[in-house]
GROMACS .gro file of C-alpha atoms in nm:
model
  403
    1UNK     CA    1   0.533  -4.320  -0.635
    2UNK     CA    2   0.712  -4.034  -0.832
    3UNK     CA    3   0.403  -3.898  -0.981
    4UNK     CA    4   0.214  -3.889  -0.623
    5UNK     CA    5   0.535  -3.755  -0.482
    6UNK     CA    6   0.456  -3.408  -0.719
    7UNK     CA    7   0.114  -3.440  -0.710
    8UNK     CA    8   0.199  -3.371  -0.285
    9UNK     CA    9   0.398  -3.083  -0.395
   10UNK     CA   10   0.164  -2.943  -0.599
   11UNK     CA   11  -0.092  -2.959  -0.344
   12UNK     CA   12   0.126  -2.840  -0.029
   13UNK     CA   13   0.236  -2.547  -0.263
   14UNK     CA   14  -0.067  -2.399  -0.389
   15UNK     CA   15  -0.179  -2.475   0.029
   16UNK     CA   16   0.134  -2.289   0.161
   17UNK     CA   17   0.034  -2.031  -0.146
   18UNK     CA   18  -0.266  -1.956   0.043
   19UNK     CA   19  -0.097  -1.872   0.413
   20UNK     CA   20   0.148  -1.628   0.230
   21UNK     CA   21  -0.136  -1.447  -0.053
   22UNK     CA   22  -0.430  -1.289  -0.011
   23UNK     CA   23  -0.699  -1.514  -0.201
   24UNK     CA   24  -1.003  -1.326  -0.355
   25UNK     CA   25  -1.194  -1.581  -0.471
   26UNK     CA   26  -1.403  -1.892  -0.347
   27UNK     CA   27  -1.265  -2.190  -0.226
   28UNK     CA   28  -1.481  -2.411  -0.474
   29UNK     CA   29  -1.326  -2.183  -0.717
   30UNK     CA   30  -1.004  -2.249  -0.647
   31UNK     CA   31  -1.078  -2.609  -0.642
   32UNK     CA   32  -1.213  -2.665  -0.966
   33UNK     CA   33  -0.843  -2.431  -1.092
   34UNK     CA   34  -0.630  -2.645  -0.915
   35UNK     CA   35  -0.743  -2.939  -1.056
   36UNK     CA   36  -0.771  -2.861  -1.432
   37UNK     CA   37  -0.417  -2.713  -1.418
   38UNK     CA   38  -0.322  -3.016  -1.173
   39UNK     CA   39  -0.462  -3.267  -1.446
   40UNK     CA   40  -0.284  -3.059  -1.740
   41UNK     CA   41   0.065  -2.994  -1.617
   42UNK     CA   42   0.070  -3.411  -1.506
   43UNK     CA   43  -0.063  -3.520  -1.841
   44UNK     CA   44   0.139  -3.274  -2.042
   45UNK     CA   45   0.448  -3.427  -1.811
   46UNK     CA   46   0.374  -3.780  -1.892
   47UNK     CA   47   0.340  -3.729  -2.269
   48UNK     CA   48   0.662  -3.610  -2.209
   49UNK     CA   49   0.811  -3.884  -2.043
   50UNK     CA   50   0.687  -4.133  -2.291
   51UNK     CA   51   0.847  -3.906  -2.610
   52UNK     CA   52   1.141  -3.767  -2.470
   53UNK     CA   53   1.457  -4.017  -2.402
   54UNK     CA   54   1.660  -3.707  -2.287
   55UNK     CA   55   1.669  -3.721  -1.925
   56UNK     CA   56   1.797  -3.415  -1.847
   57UNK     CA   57   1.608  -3.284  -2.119
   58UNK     CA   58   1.291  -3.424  -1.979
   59UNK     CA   59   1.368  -3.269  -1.595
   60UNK     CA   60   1.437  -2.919  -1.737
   61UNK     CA   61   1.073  -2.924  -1.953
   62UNK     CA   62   0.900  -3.071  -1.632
   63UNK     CA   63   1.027  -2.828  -1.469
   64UNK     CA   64   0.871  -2.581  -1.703
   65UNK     CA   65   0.533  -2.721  -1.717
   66UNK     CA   66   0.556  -2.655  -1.329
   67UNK     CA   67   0.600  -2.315  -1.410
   68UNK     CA   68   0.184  -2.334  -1.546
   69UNK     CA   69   0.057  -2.321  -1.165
   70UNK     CA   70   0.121  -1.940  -1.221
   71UNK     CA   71  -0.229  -1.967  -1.389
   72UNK     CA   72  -0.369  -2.038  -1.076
   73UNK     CA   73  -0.190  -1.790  -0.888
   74UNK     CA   74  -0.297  -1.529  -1.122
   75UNK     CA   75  -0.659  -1.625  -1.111
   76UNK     CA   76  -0.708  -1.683  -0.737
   77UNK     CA   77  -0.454  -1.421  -0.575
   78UNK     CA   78  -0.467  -1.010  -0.551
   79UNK     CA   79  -0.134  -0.918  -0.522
   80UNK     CA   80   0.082  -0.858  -0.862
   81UNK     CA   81   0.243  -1.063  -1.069
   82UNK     CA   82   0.592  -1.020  -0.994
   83UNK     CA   83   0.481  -1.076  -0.623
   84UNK     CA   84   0.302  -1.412  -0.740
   85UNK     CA   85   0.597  -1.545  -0.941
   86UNK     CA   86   0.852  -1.469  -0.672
   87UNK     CA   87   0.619  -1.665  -0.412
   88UNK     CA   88   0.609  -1.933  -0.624
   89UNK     CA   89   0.917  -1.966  -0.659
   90UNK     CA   90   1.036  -1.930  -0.301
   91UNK     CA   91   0.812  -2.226  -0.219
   92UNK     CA   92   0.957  -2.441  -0.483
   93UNK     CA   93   1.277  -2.390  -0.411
   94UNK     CA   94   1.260  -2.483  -0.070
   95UNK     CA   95   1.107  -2.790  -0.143
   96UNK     CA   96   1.396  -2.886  -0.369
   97UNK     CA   97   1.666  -2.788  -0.151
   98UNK     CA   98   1.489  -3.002   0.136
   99UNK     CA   99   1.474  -3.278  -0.134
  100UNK     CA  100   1.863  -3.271  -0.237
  101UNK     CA  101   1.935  -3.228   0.135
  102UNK     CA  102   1.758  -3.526   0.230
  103UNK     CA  103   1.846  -3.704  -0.081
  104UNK     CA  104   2.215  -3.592  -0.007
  105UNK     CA  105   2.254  -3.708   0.353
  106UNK     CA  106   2.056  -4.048   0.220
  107UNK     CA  107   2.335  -4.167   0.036
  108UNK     CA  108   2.603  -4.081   0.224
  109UNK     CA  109   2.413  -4.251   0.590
  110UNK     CA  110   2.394  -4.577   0.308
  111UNK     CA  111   2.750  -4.588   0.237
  112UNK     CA  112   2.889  -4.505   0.594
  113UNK     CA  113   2.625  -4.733   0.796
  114UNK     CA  114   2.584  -4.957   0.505
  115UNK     CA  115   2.215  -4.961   0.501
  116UNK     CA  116   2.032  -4.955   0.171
  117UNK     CA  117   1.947  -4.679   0.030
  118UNK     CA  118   1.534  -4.583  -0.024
  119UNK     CA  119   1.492  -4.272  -0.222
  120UNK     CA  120   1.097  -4.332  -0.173
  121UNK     CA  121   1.177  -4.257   0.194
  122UNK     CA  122   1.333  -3.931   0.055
  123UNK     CA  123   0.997  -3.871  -0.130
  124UNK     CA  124   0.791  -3.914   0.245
  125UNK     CA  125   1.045  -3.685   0.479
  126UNK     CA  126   1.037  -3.434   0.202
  127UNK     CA  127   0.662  -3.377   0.227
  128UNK     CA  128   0.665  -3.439   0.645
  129UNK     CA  129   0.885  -3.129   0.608
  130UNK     CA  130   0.675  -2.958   0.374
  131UNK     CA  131   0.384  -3.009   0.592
  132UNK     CA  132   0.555  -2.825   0.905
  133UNK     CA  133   0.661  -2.572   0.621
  134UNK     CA  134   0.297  -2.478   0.551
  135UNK     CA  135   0.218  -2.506   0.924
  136UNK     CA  136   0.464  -2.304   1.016
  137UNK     CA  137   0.336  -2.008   0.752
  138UNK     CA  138   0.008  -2.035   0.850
  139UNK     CA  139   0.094  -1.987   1.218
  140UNK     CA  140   0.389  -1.754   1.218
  141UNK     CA  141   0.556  -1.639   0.892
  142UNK     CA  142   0.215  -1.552   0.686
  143UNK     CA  143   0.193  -1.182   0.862
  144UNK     CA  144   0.530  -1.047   0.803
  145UNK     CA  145   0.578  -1.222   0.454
  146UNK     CA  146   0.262  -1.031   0.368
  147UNK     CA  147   0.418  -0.699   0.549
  148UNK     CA  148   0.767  -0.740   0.319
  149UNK     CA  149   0.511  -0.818   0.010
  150UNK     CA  150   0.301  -0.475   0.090
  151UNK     CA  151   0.627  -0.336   0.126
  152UNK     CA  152   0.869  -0.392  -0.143
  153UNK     CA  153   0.846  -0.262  -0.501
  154UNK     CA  154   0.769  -0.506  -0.785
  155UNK     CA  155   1.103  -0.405  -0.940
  156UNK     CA  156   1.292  -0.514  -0.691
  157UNK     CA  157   1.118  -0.851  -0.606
  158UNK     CA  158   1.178  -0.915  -1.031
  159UNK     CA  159   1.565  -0.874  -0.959
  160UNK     CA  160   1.496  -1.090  -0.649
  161UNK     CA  161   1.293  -1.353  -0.849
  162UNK     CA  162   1.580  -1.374  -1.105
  163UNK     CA  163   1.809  -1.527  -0.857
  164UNK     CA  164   1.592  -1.780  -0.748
  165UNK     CA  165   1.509  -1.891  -1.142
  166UNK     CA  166   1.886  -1.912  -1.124
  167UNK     CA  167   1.880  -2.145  -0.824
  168UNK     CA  168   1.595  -2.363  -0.941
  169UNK     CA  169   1.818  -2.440  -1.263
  170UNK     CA  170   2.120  -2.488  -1.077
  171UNK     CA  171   1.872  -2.765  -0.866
  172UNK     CA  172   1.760  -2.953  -1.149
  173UNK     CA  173   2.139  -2.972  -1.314
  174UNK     CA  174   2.398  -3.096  -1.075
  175UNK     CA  175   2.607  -3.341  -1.304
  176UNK     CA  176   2.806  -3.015  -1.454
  177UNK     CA  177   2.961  -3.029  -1.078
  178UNK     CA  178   3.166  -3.338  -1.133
  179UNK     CA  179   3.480  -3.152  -0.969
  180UNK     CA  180   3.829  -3.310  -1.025
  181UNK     CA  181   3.901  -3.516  -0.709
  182UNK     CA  182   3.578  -3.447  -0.522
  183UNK     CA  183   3.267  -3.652  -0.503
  184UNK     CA  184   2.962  -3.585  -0.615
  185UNK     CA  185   2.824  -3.548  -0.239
  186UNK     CA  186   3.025  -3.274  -0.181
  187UNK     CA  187   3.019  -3.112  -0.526
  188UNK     CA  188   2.636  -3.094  -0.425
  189UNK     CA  189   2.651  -3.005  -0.014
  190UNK     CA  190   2.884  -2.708  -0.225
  191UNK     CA  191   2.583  -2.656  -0.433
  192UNK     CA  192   2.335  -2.584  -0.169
  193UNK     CA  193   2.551  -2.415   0.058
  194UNK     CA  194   2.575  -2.147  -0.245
  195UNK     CA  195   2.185  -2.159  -0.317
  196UNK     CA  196   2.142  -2.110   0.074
  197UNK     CA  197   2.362  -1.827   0.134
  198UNK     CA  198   2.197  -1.680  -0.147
  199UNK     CA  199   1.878  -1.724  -0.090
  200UNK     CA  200   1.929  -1.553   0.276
  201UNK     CA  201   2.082  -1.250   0.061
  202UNK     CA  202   1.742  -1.199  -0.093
  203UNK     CA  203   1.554  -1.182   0.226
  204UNK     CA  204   1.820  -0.949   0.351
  205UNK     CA  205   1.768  -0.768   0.031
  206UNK     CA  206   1.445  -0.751   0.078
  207UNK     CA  207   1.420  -0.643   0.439
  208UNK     CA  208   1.686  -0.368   0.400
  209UNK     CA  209   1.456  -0.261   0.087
  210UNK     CA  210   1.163  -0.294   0.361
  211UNK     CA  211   1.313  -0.075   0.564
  212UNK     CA  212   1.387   0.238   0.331
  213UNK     CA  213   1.054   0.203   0.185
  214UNK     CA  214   0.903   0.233   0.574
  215UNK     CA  215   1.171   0.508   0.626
  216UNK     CA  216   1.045   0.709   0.341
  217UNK     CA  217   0.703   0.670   0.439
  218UNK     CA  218   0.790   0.778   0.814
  219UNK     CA  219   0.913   1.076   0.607
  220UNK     CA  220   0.609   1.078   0.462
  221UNK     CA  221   0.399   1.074   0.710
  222UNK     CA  222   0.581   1.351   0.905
  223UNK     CA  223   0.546   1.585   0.625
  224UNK     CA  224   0.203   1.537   0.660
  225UNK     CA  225   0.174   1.563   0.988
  226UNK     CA  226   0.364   1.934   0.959
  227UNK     CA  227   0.096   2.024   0.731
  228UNK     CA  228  -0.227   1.935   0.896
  229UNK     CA  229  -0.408   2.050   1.128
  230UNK     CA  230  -0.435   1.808   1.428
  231UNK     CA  231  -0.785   1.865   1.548
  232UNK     CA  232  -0.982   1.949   1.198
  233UNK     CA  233  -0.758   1.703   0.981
  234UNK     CA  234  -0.752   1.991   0.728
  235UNK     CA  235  -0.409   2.179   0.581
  236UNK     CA  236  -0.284   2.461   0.862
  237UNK     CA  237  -0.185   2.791   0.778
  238UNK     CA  238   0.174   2.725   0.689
  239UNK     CA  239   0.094   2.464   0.402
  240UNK     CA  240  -0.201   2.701   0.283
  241UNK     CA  241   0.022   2.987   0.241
  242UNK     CA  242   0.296   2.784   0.042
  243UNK     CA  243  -0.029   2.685  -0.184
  244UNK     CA  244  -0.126   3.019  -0.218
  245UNK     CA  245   0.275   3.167  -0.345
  246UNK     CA  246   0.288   2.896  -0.567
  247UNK     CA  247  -0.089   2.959  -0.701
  248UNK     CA  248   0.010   3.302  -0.704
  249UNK     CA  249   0.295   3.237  -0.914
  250UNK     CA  250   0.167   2.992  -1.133
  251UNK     CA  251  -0.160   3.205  -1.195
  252UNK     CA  252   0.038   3.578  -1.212
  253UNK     CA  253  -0.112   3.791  -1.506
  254UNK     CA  254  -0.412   3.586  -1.564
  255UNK     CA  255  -0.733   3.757  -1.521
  256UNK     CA  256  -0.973   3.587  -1.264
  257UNK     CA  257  -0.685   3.314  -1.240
  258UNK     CA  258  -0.841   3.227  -0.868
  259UNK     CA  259  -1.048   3.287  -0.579
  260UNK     CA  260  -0.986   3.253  -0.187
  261UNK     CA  261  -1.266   3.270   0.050
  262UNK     CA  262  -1.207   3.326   0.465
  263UNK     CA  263  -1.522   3.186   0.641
  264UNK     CA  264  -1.547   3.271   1.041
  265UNK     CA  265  -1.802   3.103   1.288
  266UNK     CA  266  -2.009   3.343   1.448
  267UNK     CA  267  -2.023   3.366   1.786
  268UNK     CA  268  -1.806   3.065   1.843
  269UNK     CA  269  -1.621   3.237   2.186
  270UNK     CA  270  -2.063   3.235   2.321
  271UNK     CA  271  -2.025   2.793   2.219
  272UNK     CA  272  -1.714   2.756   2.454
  273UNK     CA  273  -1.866   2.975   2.680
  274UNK     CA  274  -2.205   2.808   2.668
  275UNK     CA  275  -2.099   2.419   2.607
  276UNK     CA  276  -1.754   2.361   2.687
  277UNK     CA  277  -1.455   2.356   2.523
  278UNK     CA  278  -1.481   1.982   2.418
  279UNK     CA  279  -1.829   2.115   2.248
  280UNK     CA  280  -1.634   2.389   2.082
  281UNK     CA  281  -1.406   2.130   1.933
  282UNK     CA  282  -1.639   1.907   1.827
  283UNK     CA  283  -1.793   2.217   1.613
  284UNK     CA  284  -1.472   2.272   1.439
  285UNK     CA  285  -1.471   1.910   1.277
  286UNK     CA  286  -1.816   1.924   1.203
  287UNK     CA  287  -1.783   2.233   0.990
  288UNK     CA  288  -1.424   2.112   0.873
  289UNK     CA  289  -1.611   1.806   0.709
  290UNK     CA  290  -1.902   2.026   0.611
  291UNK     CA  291  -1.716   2.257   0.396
  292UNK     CA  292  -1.473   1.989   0.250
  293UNK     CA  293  -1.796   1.768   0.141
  294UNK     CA  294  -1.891   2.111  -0.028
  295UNK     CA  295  -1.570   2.224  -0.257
  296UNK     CA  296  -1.445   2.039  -0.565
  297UNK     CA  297  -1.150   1.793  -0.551
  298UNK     CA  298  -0.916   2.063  -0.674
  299UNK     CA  299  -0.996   2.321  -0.379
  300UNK     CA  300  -0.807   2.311  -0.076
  301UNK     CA  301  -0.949   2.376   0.242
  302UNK     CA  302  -0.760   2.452   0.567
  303UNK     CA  303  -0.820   2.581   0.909
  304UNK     CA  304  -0.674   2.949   0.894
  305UNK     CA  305  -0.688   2.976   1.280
  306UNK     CA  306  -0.915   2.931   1.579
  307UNK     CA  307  -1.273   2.965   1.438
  308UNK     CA  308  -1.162   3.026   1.109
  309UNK     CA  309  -1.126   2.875   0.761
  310UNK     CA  310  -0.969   2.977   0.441
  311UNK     CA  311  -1.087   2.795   0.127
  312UNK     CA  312  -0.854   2.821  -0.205
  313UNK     CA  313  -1.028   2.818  -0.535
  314UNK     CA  314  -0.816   2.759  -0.830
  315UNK     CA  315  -0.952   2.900  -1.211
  316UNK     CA  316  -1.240   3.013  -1.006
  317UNK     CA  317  -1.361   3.377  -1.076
  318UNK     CA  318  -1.529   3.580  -0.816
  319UNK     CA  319  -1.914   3.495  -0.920
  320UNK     CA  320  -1.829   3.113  -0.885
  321UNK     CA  321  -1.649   3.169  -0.519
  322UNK     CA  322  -1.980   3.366  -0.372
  323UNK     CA  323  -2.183   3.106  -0.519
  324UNK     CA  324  -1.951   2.839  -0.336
  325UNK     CA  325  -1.965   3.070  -0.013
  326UNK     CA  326  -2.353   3.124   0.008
  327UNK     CA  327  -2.420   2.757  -0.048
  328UNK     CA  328  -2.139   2.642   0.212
  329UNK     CA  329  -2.354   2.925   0.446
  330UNK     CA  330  -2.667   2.739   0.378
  331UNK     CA  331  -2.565   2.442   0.436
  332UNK     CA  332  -2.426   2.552   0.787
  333UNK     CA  333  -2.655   2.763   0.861
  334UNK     CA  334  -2.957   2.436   0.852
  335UNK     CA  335  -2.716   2.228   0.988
  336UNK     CA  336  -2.791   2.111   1.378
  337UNK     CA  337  -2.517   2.013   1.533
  338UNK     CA  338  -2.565   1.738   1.819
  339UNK     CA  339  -2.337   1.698   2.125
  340UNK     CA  340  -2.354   1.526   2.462
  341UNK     CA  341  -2.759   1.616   2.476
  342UNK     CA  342  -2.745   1.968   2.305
  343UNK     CA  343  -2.833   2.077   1.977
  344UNK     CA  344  -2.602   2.354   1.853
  345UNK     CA  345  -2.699   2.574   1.525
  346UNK     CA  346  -2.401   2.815   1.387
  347UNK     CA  347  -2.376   3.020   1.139
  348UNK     CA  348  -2.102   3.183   0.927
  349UNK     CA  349  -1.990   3.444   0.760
  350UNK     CA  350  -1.788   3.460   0.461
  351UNK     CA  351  -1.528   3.698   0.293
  352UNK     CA  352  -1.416   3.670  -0.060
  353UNK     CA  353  -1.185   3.775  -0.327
  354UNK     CA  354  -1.064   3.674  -0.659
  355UNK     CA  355  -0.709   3.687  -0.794
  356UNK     CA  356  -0.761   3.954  -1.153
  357UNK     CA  357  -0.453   4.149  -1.142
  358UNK     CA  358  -0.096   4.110  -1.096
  359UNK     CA  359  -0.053   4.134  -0.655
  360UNK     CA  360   0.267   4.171  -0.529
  361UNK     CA  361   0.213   3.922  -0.227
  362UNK     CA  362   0.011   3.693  -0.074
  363UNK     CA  363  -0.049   3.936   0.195
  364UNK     CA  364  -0.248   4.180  -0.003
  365UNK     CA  365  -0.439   3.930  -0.110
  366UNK     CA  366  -0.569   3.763   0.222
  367UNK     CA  367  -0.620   4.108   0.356
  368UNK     CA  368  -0.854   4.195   0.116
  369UNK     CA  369  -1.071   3.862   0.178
  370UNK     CA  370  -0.994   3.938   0.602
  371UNK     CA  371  -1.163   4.309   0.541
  372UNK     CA  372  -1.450   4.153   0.369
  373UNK     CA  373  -1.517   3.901   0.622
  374UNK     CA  374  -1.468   4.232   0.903
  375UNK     CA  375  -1.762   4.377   0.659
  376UNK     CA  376  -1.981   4.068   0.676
  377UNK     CA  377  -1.934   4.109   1.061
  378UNK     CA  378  -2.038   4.483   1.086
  379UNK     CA  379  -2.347   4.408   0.867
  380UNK     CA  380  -2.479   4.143   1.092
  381UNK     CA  381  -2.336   3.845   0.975
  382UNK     CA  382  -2.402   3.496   0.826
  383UNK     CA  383  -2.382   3.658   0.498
  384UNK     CA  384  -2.127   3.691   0.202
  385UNK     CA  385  -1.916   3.998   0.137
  386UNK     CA  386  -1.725   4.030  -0.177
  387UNK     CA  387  -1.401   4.202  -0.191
  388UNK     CA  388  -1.278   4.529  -0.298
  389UNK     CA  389  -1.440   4.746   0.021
  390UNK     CA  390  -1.401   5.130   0.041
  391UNK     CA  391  -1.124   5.272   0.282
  392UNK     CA  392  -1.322   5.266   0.583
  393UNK     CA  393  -1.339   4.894   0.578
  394UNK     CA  394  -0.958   4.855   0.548
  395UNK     CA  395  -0.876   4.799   0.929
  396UNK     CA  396  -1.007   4.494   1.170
  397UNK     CA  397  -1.058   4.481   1.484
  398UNK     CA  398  -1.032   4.104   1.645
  399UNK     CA  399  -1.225   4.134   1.976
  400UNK     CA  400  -1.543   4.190   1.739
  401UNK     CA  401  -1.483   3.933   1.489
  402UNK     CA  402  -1.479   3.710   1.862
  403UNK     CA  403  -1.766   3.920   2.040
   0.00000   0.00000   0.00000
């Protein structure tokens, strides 16, 4: 009866396992596991048994050769280790305080009532329970235990897990709680009282952990949101400017240290005009994604403003930026862009300039790529325009760049 009893366990475990974990392989899979480890933890126990007189001795290894169903949970679950173990361990230990409760109120219902006692009756109210245990996770608690799982750091589920390898020792040992002048009923009700109020400390631990990790990522997530451009999904002008200083000052001295290009859509003002505003907005993410698919992982794009982009080229040299620029043009300019029933073909035009002397500040810089681009435009754009320009080019004029 004994044996069946764990072979129940095992089985609503590695079941209740499955509510709370994200399996990632087969279910025959996971059959054929279960079973060889099933078959080798009980015939590892009962060798055991028959060689071991040390009963306490015996419960403390069996207790250990439980411990092997983390072979399955490491074979047939995604989620780490320390997130395995501590799930494992959770389920086990409420399956042994159920037991000790039941077993508990058993005896004392015997003596007061005077009914004999049936610890095989334990055995079958112990796994009724587990059974509305695993229904209960598959119904209500699998979501957020999976949420606190995604959630909390490894490190602090280990600390976590520690107390409840604690617990399950202080479970399998309860003769050390022979107090003077108290029974053993209450020297155990005293036990699991302390198990239970810790055990609700590590869930609290664990939510209030929960919470400051989705606090920093609300922090997260707002910093992000300061830096991006809303429409576009690309960096806005403030974070692109803090990239450039600190490229700037990372970079300062160095010869062709970087490159920054400022690409405009021509004639975009003649697409609102023409399609709509919604159309005009639509363009902009196009030719966001367009010219991010284009750059390396290392180059940051961002929307400069309204129609126009500014790409940032680190240990790029001014040969390597046009060659960027032109092929970004290309690409546009064979690009058809399809909206609501029209077809829309833009083109741009691009200014650059590369970072080979010491500059002062960030300013001078982007002004010499904005007169390029205010070249590009007076030569007829959807071309490239390399920066330094003579005098004459120095000064902009933004109703053009928009004509």
């Amino acid at each position: 009866m004994y044996t069946l009893y764990l072979f129940i366990v095992c089985f609503l475990s590695i079941l209740t396992a499955h509510t709370l974990l994200n399996r990632t392989k087969t279910i025959k899979y996971s059959v054929v596991v279960f079973v060889l480890i099933t078959l080798f933890t009980f015939a590892t126990g009962i060798l055991v048994e028959k060689n071991i007189k040390n009963q306490i001795a015996v419960e403390y290894i069996l207790a250990f050769i439980g411990f092997f169903y983390i072979a399955y949970f490491e074979l047939i679950f995604s989620e780490s280790t320390s997130k395995k173990i501590f799930t494992l361990l959770s389920i086990w230990i409420f399956y042994r305080i159920t037991f000790y409760f039941l077993n508990t109120f058993g005896e004392l219902f015997s003596v007061i009532f005077n009914i004999k006692y049936n610890k095989y009756l334990i055995y079958v109210f112990t796994n009724c329970i587990q059974i509305i245990l695993l229904l209960v996770t598959c119904f209500s608690l699998s979501k957020y235990y999976k949420k606190i799982l995604s959630t909390v750091s490894d490190r602090i589920l280990n600390f976590m897990s520690l107390y409840l390898v604690i617990a399950f020792l202080l479970l399998k040992t309860t003769s050390f709680l022979q107090f003077q002048n108290t029974s053993s009923i209450y020297a155990i009700l005293l036990l699991l009282t302390f198990i239970i109020w810790g055990y609700v400390l590590v869930f609290a631990g664990i939510s209030s952990a929960s919470q400051i990790i989705s606090l920093k990522y609300s922090m997260e997530k707002l910093e992000w949101v300061s830096n991006t451009d809303t429409l576009t999904g690309l960096y806005n002008r403030r974070c692109i400017m803090k990239k450039l200083e600190e490229e700037l000052i990372r970079n300062n001295g160095r010869k062709n240290s970087f490159s920054i290009i400022i690409g405009d859509i021509d004639y975009f003002k003649k697409i609102n005009d023409t399609f709509g505003h919604d159309c005009g907005d639509y363009v902009l993410k196009v030719v966001s994604k367009s010219l991010q698919d284009a750059v390396r992982e290392r180059d940051v794009v961002s929307r400069w403003g309204g129609e126009e982009f500014l790409i940032l080229l680190p240990e790029t040299a001014s040969e390597g930026a046009c060659k960027l620029a032109d092929r970004m043009r290309k690409i546009l300019e064979e690009q058809i862009i399809e909206y609501n029933g029209y077809k829309v073909k833009i083109t741009m035009t691009f200014g650059v300039t590369s970072v080979n002397d010491n500059y002062g500040k960030v300013e001078d810089i982007i002004k010499k790529a904005d007169c390029a681009l205010y070249e590009g435009k007076r030569r007829g754009r959807n071309c490239i325009v390399l920066a330094p320009l003579p005098p004459s080019s120095s000064s902009r004029s933004r109703h053009d760049l928009n004509a």
